[in-house]
Coordinates of C-alpha atoms in Angstrom, one line a residue:
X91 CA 13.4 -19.5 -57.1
X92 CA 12.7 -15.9 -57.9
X93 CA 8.8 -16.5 -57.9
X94 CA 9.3 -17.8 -54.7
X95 CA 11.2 -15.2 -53.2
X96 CA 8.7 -12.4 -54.2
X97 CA 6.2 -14.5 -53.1
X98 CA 8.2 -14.3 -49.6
X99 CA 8.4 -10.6 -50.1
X100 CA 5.8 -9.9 -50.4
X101 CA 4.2 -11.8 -47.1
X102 CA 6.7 -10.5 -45.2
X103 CA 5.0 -6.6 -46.5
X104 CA 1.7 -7.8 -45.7
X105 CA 2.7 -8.9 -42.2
X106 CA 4.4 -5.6 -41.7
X107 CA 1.2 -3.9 -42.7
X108 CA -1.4 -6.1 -40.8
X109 CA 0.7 -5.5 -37.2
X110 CA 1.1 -1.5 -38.4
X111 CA -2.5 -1.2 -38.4
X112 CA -3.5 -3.7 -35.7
X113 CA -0.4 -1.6 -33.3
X114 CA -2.7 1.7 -34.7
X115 CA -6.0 0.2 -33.7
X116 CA -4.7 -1.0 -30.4
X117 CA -3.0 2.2 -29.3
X118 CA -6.0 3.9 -30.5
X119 CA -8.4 1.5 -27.9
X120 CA -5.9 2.5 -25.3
X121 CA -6.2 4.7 -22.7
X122 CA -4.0 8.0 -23.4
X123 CA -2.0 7.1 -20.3
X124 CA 0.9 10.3 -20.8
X125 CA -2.2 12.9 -21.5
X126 CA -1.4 16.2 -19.8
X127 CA -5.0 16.9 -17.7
X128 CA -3.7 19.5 -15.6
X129 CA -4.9 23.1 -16.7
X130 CA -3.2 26.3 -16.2
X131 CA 0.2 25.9 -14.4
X132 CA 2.0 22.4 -14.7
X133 CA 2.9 20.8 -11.8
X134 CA 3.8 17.2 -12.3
X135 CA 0.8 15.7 -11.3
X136 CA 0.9 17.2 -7.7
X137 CA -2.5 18.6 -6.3
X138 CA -2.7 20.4 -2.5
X139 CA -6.1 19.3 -1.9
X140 CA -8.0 21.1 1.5
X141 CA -9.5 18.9 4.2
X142 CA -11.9 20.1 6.7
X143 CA -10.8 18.5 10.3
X144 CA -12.6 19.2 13.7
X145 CA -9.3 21.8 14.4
X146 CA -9.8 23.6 11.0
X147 CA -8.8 23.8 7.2
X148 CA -5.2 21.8 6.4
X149 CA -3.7 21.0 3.1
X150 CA -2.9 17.6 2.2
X151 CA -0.1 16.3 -0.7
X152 CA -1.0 14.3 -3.5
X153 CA 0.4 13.4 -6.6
X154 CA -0.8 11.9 -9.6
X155 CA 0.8 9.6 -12.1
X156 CA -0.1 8.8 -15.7
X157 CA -4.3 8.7 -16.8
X158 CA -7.0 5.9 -16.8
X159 CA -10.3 6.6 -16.9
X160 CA -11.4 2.7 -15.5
X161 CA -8.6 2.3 -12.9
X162 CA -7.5 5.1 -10.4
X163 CA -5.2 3.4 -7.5
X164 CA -4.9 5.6 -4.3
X165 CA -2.0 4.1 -2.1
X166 CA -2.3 4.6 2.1
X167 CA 0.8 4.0 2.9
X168 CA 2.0 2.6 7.0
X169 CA 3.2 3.5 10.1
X170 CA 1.4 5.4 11.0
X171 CA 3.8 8.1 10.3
X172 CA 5.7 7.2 7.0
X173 CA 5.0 8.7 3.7
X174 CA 4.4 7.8 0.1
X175 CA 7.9 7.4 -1.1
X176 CA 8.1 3.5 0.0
X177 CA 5.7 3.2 -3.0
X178 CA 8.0 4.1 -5.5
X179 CA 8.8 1.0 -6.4
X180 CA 5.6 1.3 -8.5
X181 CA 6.7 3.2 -10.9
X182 CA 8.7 0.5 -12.8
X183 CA 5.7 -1.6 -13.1
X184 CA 2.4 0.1 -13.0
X185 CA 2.5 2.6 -15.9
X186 CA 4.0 0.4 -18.7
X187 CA 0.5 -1.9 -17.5
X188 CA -1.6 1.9 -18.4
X189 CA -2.3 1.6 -14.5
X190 CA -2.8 5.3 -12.7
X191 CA -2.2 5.5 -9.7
X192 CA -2.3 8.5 -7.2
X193 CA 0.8 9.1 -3.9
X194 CA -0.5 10.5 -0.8
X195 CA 1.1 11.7 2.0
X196 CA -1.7 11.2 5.1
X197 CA -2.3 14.4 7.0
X198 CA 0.4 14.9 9.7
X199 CA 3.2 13.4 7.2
X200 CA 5.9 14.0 4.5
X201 CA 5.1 16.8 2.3
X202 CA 1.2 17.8 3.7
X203 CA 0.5 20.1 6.2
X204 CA 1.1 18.7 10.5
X205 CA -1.0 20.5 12.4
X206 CA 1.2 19.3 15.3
X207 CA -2.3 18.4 17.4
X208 CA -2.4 14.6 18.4
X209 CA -5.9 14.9 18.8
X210 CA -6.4 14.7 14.9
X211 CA -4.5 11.1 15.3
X212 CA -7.5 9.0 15.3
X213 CA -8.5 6.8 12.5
X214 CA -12.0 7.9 11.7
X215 CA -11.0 10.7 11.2
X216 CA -8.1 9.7 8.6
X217 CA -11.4 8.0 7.2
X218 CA -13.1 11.1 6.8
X219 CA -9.5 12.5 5.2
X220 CA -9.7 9.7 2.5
X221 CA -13.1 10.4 1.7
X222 CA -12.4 14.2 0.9
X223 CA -9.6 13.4 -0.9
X224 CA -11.8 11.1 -2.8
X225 CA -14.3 13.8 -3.3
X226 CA -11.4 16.3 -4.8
X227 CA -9.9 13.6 -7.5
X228 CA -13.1 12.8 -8.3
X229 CA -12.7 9.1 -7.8
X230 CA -16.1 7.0 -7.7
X231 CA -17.4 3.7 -8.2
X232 CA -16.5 3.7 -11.7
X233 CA -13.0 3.7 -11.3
X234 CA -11.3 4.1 -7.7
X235 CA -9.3 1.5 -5.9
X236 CA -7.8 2.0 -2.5
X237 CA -4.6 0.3 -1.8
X238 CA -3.6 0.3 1.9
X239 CA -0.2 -1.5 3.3
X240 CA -0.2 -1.8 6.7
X241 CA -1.5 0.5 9.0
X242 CA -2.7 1.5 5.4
X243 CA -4.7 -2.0 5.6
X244 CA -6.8 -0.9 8.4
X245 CA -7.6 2.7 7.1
X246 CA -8.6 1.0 3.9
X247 CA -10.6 -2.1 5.7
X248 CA -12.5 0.8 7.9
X249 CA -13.0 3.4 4.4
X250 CA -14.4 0.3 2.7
X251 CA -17.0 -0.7 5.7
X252 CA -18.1 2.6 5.6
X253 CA -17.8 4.0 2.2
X254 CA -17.8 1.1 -0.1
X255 CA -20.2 2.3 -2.4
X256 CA -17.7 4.8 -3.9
X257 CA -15.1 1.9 -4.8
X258 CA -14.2 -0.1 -7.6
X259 CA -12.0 -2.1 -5.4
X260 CA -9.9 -2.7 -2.5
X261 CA -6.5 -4.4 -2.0
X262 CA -5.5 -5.1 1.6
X263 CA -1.7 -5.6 1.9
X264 CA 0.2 -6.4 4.9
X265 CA -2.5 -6.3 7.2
X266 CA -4.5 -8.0 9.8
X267 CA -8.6 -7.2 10.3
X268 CA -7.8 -7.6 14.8
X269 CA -4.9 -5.6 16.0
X270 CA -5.0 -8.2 19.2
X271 CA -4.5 -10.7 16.8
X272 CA -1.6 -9.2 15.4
X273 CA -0.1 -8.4 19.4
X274 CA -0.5 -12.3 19.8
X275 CA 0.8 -13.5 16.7
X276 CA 3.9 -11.6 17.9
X277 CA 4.1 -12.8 20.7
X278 CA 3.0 -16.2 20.1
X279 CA 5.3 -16.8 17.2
X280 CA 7.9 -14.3 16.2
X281 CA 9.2 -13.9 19.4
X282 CA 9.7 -17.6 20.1
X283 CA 11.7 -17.3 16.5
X284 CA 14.2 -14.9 18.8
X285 CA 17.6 -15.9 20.9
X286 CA 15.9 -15.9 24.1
X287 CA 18.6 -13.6 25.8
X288 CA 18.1 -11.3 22.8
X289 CA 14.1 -11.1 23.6
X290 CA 14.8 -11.0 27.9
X291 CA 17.1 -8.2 26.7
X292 CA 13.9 -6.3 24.7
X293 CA 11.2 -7.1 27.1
X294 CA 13.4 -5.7 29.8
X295 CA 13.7 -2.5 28.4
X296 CA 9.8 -2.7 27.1
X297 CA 9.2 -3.5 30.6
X298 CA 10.9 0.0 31.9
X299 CA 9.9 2.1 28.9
X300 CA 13.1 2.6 28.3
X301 CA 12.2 3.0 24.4
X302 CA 15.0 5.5 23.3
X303 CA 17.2 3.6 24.7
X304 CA 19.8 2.9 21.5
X305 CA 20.2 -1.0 22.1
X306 CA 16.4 -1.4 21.9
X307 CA 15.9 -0.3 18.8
X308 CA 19.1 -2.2 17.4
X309 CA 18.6 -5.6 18.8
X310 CA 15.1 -5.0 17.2
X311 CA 16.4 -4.4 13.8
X312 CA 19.1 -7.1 13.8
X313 CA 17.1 -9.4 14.8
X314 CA 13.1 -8.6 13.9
X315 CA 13.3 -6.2 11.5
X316 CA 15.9 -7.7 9.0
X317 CA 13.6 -10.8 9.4
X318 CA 10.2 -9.3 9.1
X319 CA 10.1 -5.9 7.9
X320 CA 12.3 -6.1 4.9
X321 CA 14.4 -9.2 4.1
X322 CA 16.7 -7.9 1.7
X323 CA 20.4 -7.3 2.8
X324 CA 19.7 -3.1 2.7
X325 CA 16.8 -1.1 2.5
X326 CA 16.1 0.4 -1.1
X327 CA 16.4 3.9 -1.2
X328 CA 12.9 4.9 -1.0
X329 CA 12.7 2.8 2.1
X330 CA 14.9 4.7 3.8
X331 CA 13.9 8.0 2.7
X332 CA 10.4 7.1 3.7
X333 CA 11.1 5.4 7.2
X334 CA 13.5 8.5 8.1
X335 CA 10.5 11.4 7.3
X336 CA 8.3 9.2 10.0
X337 CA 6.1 11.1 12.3
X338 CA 7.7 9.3 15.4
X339 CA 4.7 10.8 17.3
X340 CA 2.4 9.6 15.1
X341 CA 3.8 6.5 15.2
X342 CA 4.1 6.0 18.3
X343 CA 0.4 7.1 19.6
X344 CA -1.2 4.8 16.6
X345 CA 1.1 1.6 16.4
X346 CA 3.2 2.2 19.8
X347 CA 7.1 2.3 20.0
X348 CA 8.3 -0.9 17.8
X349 CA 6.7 -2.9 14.7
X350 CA 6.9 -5.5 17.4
X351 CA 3.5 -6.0 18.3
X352 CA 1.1 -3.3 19.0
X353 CA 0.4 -0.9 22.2
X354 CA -1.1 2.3 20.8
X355 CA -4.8 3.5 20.0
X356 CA -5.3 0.6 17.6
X357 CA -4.6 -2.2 20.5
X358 CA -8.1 -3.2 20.1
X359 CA -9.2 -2.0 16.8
X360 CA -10.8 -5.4 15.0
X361 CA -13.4 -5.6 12.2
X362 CA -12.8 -9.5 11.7
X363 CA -16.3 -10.1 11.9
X364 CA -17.4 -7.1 9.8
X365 CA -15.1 -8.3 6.8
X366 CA -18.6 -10.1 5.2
X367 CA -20.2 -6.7 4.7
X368 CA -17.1 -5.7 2.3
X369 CA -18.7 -6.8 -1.0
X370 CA -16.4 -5.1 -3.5
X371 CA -13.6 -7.0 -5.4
X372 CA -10.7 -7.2 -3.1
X373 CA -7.7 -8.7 -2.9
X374 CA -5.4 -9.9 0.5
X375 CA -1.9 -9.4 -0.2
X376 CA 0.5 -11.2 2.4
X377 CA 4.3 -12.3 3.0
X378 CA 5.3 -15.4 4.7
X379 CA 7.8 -14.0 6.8
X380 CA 5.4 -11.1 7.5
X381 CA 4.7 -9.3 10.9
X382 CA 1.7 -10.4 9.8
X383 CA 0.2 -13.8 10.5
X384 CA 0.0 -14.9 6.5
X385 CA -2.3 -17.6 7.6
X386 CA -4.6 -15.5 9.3
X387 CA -4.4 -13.2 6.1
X388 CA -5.8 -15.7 3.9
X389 CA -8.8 -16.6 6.9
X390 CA -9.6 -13.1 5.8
X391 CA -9.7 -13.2 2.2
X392 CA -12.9 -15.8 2.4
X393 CA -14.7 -14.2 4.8
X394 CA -14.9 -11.2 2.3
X395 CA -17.4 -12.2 -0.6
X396 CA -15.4 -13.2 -3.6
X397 CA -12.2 -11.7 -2.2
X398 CA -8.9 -13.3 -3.4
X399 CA -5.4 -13.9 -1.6
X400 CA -2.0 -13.8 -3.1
X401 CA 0.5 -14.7 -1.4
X402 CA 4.3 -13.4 -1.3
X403 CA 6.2 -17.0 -0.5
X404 CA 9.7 -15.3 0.0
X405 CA 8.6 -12.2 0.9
X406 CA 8.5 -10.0 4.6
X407 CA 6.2 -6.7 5.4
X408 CA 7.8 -4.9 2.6
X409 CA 7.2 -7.8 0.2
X410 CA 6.8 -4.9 -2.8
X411 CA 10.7 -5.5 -2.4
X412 CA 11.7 -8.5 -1.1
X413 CA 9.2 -10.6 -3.3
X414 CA 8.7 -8.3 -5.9
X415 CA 7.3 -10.2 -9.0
X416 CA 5.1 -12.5 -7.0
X417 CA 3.5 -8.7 -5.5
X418 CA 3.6 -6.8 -8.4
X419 CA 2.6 -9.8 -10.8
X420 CA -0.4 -10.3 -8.5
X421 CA -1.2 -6.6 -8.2
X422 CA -1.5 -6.1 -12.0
X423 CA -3.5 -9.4 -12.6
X424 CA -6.1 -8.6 -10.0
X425 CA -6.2 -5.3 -11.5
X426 CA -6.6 -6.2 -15.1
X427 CA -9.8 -9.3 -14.0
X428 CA -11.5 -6.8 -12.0
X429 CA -11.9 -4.4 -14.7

């Protein structure tokens, strides 16, 4: 019996040993996530990086967090008009997975510089904004993924058809490639989901203009937003404290007054036929209670070469929250294959 038990000892040692040095060897093939790459001054991560626009020189907010040399994750966030706090959500799953990735607050929102001239709200020229920024964090093909959620989507969609060739991959999330597409798919189907006095009640006031008017925008949330936008019985924090920073006239010259279909500049924006000419690995990300028509979503990810589609089963636009693991589960696997 005491043979035996020294025997067990003594196994039990070598195990102890063998995962010490395969932990050591393992950490030491990792990427040294935490390093500190910031010289001089420490500021969290946070870079003002300058952008040349057709109005002059403005300073736009970026912040980064955590270090990977293969995988570099820069997140467009919607709107137009909100900022990066929705995104924060991120933080509980992406670093543990040694994932960087890199907030941004577009020009005009949150914590970068607004110009306060609507003539800088077009979207080749947020294009142009992502590329510079690119440029600055010295992001290329080696390494740089763009994540874009909704009107995110189509600044990512239009960066890619232009500037592929400095990506490492795309991810497309909450977003349709045809803007009409999305008006109809509003009309067509989430607003035959409505109490029809409810939706005479909105098109009336649609109908007048009458957007500021209070009960618009509350029959909209009780009864679209709570259903589409974000399912869960309140917005999280960051939610709110991104959706109450939004450049309203941003918004509203881009998307138009509501999520509820779409009447600004992008009313006709559509690159459904252009999505073959995206050869990088991408992924479609979308929610079946979505503003977004999820079926349509998937339509796109197999006219883009290779492209994959995951979707978010009980999960709205905001389906980084309301079907979290199925997102962020997706997210990181994509991630991990394409690399």
């Amino acid at each position: 019996m005491k043979k035996q038990f020294l025997l067990f000892i003594g196994l039990v040692v070598m195990v102890v040993a063998f995962n010490a040095c395969t932990s050591k060897i393992d950490q030491e093939k990792l990427p040294s996530y935490f390093d500190n790459l910031e010289q001089g001054i420490q500021t969290g991560g946070v870079k003002m990086i300058s952008i040349n626009t057709p109005k002059g020189k403005f300073n736009v907010w970026t912040k980064q967090i955590g270090n990977n040399p293969t995988t570099k994750i820069l997140l467009l966030n919607g709107g137009p008009g909100c900022t990066h706090e929705y995104f924060e959500c991120f933080e509980s799953f992406l670093p543990k997975e040694g994932i960087e990735f890199i907030y941004y607050d577009q020009l005009a929102c949150g914590n970068s510089n607004n110009p306060k001239d609507t003539s800088l709200f077009s979207l080749p020229r947020y294009v142009e904004e992502v590329e510079q920024l690119r440029v600055a964090l010295q992001l290329d093909k080696n390494n740089f993924y763009l994540l874009g959620h909704s009107w995110g989507g189509i600044l990512a969609m239009q960066y890619a058809l232009k500037y592929q060739a400095n990506l490492k991959g795309l991810i497309i999330s909450n977003m349709m490639a045809s803007c009409p597409k999305y008006g109809k798919y509003a009309d067509d189907v989430l607003a035959k989901q409505m109490d029809a006095n409810v939706l005479d009640t909105i098109r009336a006031i649609e109908k007048k203009g009458d957007f500021k008017n209070p009960t618009y925008m509350q029959l909209l949330l009780t009864n679209y937003y709570t259903k589409h936008i974000c399912r869960l019985p309140e917005y999280p924090e960051p939610v709110n404290r991104s959706f109450n920073k939004m450049n309203n006239d941003l918004y509203t010259i881009m998307q138009g007054p509501s999520e509820f279909g779409i009447s600004g500049k992008l009313t006709n924006w559509d690159v459904s036929d252009e999505l073959k000419n995206i050869h990088v690995p991408t992924l479609v990300i979308g929610a079946t209670y979505d503003t977004m028509d999820p079926k349509y979503m998937e339509w796109m990810s197999k006219q883009i070469p290779g492209a994959q589609f995951l979707l978010c089963a009980n999960g709205s636009h905001m389906c980084m929250y309301d079907d979290q693991q199925t997102y962020m589960n997706g997210l990181i696997k994509f991630l991990k294959n394409s690399n």
